[in-house]
GROMACS .gro file of C-alpha atoms in nm:
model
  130
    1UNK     CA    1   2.176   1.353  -4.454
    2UNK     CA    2   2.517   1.271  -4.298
    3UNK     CA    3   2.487   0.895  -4.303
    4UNK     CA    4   2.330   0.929  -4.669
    5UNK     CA    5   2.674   1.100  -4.771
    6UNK     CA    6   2.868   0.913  -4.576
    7UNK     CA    7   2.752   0.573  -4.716
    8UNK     CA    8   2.772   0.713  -5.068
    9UNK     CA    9   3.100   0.829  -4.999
   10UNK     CA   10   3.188   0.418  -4.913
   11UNK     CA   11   3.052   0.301  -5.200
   12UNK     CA   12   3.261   0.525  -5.390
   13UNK     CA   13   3.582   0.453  -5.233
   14UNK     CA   14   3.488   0.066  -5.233
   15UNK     CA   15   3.431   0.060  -5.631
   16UNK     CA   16   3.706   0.303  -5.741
   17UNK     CA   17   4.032   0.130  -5.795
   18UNK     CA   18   4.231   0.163  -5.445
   19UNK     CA   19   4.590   0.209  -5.552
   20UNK     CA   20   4.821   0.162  -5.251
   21UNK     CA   21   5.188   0.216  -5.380
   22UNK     CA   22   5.313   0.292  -5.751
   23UNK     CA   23   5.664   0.384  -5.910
   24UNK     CA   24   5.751   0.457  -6.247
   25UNK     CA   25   6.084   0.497  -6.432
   26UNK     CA   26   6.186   0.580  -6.787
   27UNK     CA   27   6.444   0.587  -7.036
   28UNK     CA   28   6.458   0.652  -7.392
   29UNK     CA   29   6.507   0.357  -7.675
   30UNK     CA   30   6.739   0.346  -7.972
   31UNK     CA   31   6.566   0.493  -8.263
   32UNK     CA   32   6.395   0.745  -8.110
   33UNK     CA   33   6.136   0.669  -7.864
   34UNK     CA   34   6.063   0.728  -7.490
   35UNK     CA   35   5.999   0.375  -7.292
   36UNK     CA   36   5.804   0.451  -6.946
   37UNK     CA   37   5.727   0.160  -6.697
   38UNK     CA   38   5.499   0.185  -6.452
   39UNK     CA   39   5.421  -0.047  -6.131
   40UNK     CA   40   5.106  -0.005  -5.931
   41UNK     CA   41   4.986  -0.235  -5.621
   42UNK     CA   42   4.628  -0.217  -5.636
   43UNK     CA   43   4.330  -0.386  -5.428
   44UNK     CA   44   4.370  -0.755  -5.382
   45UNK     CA   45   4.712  -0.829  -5.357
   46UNK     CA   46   4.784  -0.803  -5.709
   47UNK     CA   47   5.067  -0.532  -5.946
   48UNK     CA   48   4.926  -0.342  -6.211
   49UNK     CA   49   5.225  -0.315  -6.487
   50UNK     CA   50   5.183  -0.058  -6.746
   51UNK     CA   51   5.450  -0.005  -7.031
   52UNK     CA   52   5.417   0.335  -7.236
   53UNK     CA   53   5.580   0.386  -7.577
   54UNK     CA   54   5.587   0.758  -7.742
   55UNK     CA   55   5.778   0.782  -8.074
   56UNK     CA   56   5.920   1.042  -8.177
   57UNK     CA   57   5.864   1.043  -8.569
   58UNK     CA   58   5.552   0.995  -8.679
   59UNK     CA   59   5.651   0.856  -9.034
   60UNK     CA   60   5.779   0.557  -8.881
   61UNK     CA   61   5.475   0.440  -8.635
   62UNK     CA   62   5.515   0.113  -8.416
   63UNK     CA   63   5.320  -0.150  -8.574
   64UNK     CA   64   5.501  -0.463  -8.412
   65UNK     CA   65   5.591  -0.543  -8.064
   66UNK     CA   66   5.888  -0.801  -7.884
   67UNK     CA   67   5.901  -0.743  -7.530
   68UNK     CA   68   5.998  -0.941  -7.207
   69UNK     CA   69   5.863  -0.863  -6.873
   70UNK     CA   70   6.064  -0.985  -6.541
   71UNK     CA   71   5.879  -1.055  -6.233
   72UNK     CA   72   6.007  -1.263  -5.849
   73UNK     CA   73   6.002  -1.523  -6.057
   74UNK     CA   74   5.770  -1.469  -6.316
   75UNK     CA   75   5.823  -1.436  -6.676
   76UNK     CA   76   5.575  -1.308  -6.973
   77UNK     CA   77   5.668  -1.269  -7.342
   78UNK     CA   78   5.433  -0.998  -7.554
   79UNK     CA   79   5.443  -1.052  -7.923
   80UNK     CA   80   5.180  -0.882  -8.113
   81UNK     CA   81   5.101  -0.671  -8.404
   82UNK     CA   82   5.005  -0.314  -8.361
   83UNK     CA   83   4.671  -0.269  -8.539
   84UNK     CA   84   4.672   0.041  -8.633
   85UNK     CA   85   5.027   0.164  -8.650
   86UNK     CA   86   5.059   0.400  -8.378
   87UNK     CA   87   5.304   0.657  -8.251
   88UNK     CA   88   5.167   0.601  -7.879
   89UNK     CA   89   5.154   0.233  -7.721
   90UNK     CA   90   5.056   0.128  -7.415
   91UNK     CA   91   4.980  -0.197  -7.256
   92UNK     CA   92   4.962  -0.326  -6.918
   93UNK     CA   93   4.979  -0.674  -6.734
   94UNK     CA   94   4.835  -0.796  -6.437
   95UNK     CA   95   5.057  -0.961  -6.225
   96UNK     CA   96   4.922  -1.215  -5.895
   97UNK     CA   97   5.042  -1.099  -5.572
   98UNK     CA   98   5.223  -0.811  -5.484
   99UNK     CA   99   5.592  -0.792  -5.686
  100UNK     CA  100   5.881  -0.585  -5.560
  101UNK     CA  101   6.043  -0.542  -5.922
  102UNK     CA  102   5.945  -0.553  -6.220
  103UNK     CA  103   6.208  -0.525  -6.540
  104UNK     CA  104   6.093  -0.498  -6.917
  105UNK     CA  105   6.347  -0.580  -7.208
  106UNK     CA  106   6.289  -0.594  -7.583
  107UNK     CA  107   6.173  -0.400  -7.898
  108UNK     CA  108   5.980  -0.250  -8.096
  109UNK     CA  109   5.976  -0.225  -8.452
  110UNK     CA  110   5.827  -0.048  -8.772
  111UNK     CA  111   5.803  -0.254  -9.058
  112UNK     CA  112   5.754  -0.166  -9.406
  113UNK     CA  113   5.838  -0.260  -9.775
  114UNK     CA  114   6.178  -0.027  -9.766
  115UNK     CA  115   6.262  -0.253  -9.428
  116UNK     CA  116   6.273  -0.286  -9.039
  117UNK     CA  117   6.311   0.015  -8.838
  118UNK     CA  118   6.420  -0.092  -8.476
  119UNK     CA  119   6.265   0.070  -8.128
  120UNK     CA  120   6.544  -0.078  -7.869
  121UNK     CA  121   6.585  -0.062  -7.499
  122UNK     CA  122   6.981  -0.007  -7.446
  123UNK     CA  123   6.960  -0.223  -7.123
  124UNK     CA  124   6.638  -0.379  -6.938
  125UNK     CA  125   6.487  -0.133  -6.763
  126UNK     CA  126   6.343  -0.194  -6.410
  127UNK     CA  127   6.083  -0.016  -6.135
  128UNK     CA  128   6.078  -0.087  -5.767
  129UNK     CA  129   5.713  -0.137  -5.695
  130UNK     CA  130   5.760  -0.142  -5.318
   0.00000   0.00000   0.00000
């Protein structure tokens, strides 16, 4: 019985994502909207990014997306459309070996016949992933 648990117990741990060190920071974007970044180190040398939008009013939903993410050295642009408009986005990137920083920059935006509403960061915003 012991080794039974005890090798079902190492399959578990082997197949469950092993995450060995994550930060997370946040700050809030012009127009209303909370911006959190996350960094995660997770099995096989690689960072796990994840960037979290929450909006504030839901008449004016995120359905377009600008951002820049930073890396040692790294750099990845994210256009896209958001399909359907939402007031809660998240994406993440996967990122070879493991980084020490990662910094996001951009905007957001709600677009519709009476215009362009704008979901800024002030300032990039950075984590320490180590």
């Amino acid at each position: 019985m012991f080794k039974k648990t005890t090798l079902i117990t190492l399959i578990i741990s082997f197949l469950l994502p092993q995450i060995a060190q994550a930060a997370i920071n946040r700050d809030t974007l012009t127009g209303g909207a909370l911006g959190i970044l996350q960094c995660q180190h997770t099995r096989g040398d690689k960072t796990r990014m994840v960037w979290k939008l929450i909006v504030n009013d839901a008449s004016k939903p995120i359905n377009a997306i600008n951002f820049r993410l930073k890396t040692n050295g790294e750099v990845r642009d994210i256009y896209s459309a958001v399909i359907p408009p939402t007031v809660d986005y998240q994406t993440f990137e996967i990122f070879d070996g493991l980084q020490k920083q990662v910094t996001i920059s951009g905007e957001a935006y709600n677009i519709s016949l009476s215009g362009v509403y704008r979901y800024s960061l002030r300032k990039p915003l950075s984590v320490q992933c180590n």
